[in-house]
Coordinates of C-alpha atoms in Angstrom, one line a residue:
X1 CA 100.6 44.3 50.9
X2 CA 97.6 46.2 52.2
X3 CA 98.9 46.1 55.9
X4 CA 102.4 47.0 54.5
X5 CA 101.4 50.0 52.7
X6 CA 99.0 50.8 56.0
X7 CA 101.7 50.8 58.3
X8 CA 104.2 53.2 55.9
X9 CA 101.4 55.8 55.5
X10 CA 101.0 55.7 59.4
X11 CA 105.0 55.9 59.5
X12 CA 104.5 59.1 57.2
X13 CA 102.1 60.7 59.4
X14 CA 104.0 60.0 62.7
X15 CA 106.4 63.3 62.1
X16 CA 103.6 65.5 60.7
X17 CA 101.7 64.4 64.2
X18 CA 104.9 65.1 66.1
X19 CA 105.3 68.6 64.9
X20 CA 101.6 69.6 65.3
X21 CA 102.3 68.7 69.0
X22 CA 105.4 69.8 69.5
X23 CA 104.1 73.7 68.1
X24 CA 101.5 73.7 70.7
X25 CA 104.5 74.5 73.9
X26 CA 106.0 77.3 72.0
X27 CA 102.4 78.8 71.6
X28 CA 101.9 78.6 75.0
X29 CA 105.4 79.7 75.5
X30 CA 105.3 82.9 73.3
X31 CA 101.5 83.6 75.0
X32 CA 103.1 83.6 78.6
X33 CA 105.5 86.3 77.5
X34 CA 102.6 88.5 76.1
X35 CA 101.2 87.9 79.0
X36 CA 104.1 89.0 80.8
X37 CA 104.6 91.8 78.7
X38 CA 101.5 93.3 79.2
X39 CA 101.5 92.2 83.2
X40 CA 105.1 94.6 83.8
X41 CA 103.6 97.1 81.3
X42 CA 100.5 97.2 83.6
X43 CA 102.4 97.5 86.6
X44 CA 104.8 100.1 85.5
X45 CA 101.9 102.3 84.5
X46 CA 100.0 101.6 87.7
X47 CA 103.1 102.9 89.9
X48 CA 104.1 105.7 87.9
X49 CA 100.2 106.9 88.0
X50 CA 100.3 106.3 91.6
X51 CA 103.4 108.6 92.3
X52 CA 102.1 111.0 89.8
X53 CA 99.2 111.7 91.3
X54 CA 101.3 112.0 95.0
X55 CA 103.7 114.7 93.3
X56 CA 100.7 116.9 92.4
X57 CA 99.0 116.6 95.7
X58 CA 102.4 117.3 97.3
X59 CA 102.7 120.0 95.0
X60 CA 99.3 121.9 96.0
X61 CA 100.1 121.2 99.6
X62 CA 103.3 123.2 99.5
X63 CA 101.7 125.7 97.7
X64 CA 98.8 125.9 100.3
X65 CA 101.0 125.8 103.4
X66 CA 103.6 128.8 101.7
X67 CA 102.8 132.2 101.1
X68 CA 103.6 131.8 97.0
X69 CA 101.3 133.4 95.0
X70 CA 101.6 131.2 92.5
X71 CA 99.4 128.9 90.7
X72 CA 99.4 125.4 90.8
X73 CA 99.8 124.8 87.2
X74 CA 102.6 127.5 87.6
X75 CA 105.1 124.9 89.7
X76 CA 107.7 122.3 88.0
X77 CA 106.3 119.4 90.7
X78 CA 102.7 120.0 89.4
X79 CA 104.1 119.7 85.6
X80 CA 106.4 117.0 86.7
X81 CA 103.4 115.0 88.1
X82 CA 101.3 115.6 84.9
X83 CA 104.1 114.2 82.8
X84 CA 104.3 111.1 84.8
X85 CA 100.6 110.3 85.3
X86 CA 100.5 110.6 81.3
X87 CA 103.5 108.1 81.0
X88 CA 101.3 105.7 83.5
X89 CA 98.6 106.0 81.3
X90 CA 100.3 105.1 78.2
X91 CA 101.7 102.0 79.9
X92 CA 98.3 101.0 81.0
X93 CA 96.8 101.1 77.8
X94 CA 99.9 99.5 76.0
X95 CA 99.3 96.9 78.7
X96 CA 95.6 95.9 77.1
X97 CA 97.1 95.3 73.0
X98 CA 99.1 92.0 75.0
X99 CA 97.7 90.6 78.0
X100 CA 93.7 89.5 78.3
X101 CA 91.6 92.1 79.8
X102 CA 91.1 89.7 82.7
X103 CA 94.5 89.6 83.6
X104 CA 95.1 93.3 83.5
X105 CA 92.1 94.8 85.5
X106 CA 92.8 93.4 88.8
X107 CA 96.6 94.6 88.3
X108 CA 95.2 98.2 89.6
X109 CA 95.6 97.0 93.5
X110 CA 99.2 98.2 92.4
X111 CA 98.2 101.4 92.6
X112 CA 97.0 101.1 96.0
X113 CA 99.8 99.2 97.5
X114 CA 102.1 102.4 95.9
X115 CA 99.9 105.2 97.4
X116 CA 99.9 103.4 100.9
X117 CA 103.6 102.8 100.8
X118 CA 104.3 106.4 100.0
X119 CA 101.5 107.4 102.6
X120 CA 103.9 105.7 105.0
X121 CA 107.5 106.8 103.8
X122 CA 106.6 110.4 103.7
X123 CA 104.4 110.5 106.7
X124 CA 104.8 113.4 109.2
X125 CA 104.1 112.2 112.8
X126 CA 106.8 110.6 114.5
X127 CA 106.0 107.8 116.1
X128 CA 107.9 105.1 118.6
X129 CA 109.0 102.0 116.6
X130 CA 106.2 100.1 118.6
X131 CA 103.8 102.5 118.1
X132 CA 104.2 102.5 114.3
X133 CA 103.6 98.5 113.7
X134 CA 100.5 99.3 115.5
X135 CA 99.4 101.9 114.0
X136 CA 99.8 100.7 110.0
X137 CA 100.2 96.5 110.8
X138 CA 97.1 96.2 108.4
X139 CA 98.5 98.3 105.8
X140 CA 101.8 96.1 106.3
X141 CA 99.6 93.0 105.9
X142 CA 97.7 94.3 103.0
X143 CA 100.5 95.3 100.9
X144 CA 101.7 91.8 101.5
X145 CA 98.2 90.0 100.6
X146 CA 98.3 92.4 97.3
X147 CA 101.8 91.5 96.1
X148 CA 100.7 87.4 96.7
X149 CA 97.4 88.2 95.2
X150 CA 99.4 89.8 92.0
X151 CA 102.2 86.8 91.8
X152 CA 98.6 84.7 91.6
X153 CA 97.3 86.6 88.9
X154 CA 100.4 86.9 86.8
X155 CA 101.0 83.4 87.0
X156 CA 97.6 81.5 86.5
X157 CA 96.0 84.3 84.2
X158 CA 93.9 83.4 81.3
X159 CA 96.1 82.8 78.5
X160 CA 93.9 83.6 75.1
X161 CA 95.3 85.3 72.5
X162 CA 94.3 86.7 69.1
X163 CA 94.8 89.3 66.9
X164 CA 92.6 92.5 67.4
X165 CA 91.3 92.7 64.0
X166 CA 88.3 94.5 62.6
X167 CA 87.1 91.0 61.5
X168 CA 87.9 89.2 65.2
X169 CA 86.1 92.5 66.9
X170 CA 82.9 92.5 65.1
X171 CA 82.8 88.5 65.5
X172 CA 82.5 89.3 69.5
X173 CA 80.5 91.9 69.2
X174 CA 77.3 90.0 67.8
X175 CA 77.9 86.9 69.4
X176 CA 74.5 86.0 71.1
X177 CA 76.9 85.6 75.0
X178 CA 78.0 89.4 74.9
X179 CA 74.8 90.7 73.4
X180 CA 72.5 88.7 76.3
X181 CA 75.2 89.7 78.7
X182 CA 74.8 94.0 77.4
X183 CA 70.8 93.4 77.7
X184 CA 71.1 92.0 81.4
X185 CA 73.9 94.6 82.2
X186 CA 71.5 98.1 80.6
X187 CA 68.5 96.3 82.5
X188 CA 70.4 96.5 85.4
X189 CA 72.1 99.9 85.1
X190 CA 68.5 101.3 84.4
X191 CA 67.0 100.4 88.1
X192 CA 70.2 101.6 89.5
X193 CA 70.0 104.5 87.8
X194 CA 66.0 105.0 88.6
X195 CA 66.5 104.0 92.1
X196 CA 69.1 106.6 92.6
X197 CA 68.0 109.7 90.5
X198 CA 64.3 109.3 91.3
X199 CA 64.3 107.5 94.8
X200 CA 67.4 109.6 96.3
X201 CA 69.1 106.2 96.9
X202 CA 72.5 107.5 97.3
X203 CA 74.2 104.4 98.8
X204 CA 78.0 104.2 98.0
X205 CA 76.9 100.6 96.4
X206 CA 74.7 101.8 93.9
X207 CA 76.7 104.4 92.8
X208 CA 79.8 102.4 92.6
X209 CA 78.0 99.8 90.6
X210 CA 77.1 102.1 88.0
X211 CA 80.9 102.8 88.2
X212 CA 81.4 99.4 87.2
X213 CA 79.0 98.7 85.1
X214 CA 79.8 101.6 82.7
X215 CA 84.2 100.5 84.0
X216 CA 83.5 97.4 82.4
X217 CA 82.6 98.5 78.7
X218 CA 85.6 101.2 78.9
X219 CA 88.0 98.4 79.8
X220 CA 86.4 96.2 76.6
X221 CA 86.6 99.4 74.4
X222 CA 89.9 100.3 75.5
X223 CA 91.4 96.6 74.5
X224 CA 89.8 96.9 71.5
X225 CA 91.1 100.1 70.4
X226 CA 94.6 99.3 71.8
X227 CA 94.5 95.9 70.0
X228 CA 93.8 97.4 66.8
X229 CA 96.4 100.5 66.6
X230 CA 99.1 97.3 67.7
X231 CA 98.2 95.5 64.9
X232 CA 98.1 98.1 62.9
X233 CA 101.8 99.3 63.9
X234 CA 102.7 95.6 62.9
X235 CA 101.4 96.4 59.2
X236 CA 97.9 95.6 59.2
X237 CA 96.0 98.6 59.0
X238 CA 92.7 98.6 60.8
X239 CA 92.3 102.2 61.4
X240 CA 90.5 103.1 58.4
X241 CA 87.6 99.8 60.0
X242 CA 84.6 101.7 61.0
X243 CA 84.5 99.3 64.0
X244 CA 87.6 101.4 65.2
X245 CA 85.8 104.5 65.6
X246 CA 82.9 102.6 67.1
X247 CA 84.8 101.3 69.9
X248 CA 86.8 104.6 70.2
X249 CA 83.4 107.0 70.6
X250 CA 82.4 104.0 73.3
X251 CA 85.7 104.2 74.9
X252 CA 85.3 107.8 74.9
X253 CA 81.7 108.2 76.7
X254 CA 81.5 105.3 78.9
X255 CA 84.8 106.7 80.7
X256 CA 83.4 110.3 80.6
X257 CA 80.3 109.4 82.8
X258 CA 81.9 107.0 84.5
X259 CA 84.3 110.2 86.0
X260 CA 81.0 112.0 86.5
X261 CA 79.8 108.8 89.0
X262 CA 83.1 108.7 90.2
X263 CA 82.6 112.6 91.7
X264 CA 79.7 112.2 93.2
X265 CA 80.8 109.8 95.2
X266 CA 83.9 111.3 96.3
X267 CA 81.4 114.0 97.5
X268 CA 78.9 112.2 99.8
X269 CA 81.7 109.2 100.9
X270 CA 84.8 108.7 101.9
X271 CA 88.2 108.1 99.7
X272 CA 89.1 104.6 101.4
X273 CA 85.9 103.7 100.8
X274 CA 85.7 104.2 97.3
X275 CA 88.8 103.0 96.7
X276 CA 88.1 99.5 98.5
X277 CA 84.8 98.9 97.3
X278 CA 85.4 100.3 94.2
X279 CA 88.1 98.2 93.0
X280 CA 86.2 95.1 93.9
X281 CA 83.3 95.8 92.1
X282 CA 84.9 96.9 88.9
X283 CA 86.9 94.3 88.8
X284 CA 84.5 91.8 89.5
X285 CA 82.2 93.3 86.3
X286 CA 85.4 94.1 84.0
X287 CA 86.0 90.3 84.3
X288 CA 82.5 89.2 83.6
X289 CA 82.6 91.4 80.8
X290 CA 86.2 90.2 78.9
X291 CA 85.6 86.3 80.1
X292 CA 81.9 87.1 77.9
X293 CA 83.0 89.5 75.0
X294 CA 87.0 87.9 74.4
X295 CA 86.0 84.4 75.9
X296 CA 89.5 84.9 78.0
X297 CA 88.6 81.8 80.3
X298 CA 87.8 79.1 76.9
X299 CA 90.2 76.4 76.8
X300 CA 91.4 77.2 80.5
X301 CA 91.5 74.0 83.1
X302 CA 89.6 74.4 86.4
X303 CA 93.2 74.7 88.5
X304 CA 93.8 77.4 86.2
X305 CA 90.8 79.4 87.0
X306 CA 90.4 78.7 90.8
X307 CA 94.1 79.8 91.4
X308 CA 93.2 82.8 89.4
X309 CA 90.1 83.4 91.3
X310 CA 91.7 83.0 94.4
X311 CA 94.7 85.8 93.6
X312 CA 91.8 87.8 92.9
X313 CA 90.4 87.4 96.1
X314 CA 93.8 87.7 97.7
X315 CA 93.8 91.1 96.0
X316 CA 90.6 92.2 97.2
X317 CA 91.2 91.5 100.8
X318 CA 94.4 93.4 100.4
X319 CA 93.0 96.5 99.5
X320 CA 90.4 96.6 102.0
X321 CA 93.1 95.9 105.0
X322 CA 95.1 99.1 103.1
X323 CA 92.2 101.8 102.8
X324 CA 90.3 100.2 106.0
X325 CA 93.5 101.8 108.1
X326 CA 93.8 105.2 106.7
X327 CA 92.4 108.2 108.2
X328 CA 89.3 109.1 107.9
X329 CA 88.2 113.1 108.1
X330 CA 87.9 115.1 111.3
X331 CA 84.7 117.2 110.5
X332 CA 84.7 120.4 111.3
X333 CA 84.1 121.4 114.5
X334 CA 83.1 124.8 115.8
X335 CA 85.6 125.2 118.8
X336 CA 89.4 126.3 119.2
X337 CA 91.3 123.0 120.0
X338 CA 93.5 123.4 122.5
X339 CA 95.8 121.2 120.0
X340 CA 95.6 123.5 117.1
X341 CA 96.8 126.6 118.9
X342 CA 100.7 127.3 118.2
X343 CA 102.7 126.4 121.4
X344 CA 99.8 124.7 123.5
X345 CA 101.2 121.1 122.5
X346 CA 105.0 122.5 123.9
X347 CA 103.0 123.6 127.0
X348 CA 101.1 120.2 127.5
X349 CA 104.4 118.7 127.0
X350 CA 106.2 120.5 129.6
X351 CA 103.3 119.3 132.2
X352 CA 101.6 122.6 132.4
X353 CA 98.0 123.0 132.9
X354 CA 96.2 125.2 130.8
X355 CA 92.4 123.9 131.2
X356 CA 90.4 121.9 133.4
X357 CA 89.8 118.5 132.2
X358 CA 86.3 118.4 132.1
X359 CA 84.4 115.0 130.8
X360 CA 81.7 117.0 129.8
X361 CA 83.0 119.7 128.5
X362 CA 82.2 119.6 124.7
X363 CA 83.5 123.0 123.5
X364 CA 86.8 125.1 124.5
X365 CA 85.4 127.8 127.6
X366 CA 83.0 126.0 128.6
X367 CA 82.7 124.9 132.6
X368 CA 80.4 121.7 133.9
X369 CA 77.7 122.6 136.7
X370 CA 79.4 119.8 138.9
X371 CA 78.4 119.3 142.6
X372 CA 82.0 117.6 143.4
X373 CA 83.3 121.2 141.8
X374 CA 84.4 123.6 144.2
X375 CA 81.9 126.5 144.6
X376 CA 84.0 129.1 143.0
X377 CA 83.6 127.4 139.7
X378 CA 79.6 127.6 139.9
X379 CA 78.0 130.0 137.7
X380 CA 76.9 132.8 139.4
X381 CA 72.9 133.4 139.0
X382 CA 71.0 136.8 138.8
X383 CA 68.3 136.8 141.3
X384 CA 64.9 137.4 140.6
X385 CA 62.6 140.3 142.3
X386 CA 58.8 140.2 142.3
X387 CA 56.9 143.2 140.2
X388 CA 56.5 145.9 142.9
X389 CA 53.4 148.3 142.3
X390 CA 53.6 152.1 143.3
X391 CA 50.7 153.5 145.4
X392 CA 50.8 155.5 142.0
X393 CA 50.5 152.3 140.0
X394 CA 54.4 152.7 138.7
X395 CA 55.6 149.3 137.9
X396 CA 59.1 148.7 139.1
X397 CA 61.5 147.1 137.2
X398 CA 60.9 142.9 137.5
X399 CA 64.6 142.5 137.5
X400 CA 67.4 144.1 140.1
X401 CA 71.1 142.9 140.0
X402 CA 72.3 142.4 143.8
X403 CA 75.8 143.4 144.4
X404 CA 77.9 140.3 145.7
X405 CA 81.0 141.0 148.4
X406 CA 84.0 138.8 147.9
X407 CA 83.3 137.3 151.2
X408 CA 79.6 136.2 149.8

């Protein structure tokens, strides 16, 4: 009777066991289209941005290269460009209330595969079809690393998920991983920052780290605060939380001195540069940072996480290949070029010689003293007369120009 009675209560709990399984796919389901969601949100914003910030520059070119008087700020491209880099922005930040923050930091190689595929579409030289797949074959091969590195990310990105509450927030921010991790990372931001302010240490590394360092709680802010106003618009209020306007204030500072970095940088070192190496370090910290504070990696299998780590690293090598092959500045140099003078290029092209090609001759005018040189290009030299004394003691003059005859 005992057995009987046993096996019907086990009977009972088979379909209660069967459901609690059979829930756990269309969690995983619904996740991957949050994640998806926020992925194509992240993009989007990332390409818009990236053509926004094209428009303007275009826009102040044309102005530079026209004789309008106008303003920049005066033109419909420079508006139009605003317009669009605010839309980018929005879709970025949207992308952080739905994805993890892991999955959308690394997403900003977009950006870069945009900028160098516009770089190349709008480009001015003409060059032979040859020519032009060896002049940009890494940026070809970069873009394509990115775009794999991306599919990588998209598909085996951490898949946590939980509501941004005021409750879930302040749970993460006193958990003893984040607050050991904010110690190690305001230890570390302290002997950057000494080392460059006190010892002049302006390496690009240290200043892009303390990029990254303050990147990383911007992105954590910015997840939180976008977290909350979603849940929020769902019917939850968490605006009035005090933790909203903690995070907001963070959010706030850590991006404004993180801009300040950012210029200083762009001052002593080059824009490839910064791009490359600054997109591998921020990323690098921004994931250290939400795989600490949201715990994006708990639960994830070891596949999961190398395949992510290598699209990450797929990403990284494509954005050095893309900013390793733009050009870099031509300093200023205090000669005419031959190149920069209006027609000279038409007269080179026609085969007409306008200067002698000289190996070591650095600026435009100048002549070499060379003995295999023909003796009319030798500098002509003033000779010197010795001091002559008068029987008065008048001192002639010590120098005397000596008229030379064309046949001398």
């Amino acid at each position: 009777m005992e057995g009987g009675s046993s096996a019907s209560l086990q009977l009972q709990q088979l379909p209660l066991a069967t459901a609690a399984v059979s829930v756990q796919p269309h969690t995983d389901s619904f996740s991957y289209k949050e994640n998806l969601i926020g992925a194509l949100l992240a993009i989007f914003g990332h390409l818009v941005s990236s053509i926004a910030l094209n428009l303007q520059k275009y826009s102040h070119i044309r102005l530079a290269g026209s004789k309008d008087p106008r303003a920049y700020f005066r033109t419909k491209t420079w508006w139009s460009g605003l317009l669009l880099l605010v839309l980018g922005e929005l879709g970025v930040f949207s992308s952080y209330a739905f994805a993890p923050l892991s999955l959308i930091v690394p997403l900003s190689a977009v950006s870069v595969v945009a900028s160098a595929i516009i770089g190349i579409i709008f480009i001015k030289e003409k060059w032979k079809p040859k020519e032009f797949l060896r002049r940009y074959v890494l940026s070809f091969v970069g873009c394509g690393l990115a775009v794999v590195g991306t599919y990588l990310l998209v598909t085996f990105g951490p898949n946590s998920h939980e509501k941004m509450t005021a409750e879930n927030i302040t749970r993460h921010l006193v958990s003893w991983p984040f607050l050991l991790y904010v110690l190690v990372e305001i230890i570390v931001f302290c002997l950057l920052l000494y080392f460059y302010k006190e010892r002049n240490a302006n390496y690009i590394v240290i200043i892009l780290l303390l990029v990254a360092l303050l990147g990383s709680m911007t992105v954590v802010t910015v997840k939180a605060v976008a977290g909350m106003v979603l849940v929020s618009i769902q019917g939850t209020l968490q605006l009035d939380s005090p933790i909203f306007y903690i995070m907001l204030v963070c959010m706030i500072a850590t991006a404004i001195y993180q801009a300040g970095f950012l210029a200083q940088a762009s001052q002593l070192y080059d824009s490839a540069q910064i791009s490359s190496i600054g997109y591998i370090l921020s990323t690098t910290a921004a994931i250290s940072a939400g795989a600490t504070f949201y715990l994006d990696f708990m639960g994830e299998d070891v596949l999961h996480i190398c395949m992510f780590a290598l699209g990450c690293l797929t990403a990284f090598l494509g954005v050095f290949l893309i900013t390793r092959n733009r050009k870099k500045p031509v300093p200023f140099e205090p000669y005419i070029s031959m190149d920069a003078m209006p027609g000279m290029q038409n007269m080179h092209d026609k085969g007409i010689a306008v200067q002698p090609d000289l190996k070591a001759s650095f600026s435009y005018g100048a002549l070499e003293n060379n003995d295999s040189m023909p003796e009319i290009y030798t500098p002509a030299t003033l000779p010197i007369v010795q001091e002559q004394h008068g029987p008065k003691g008048v001192s002639a003059p010590p120098y005397r120009v000596l008229e030379h005859s064309k046949k001398e």
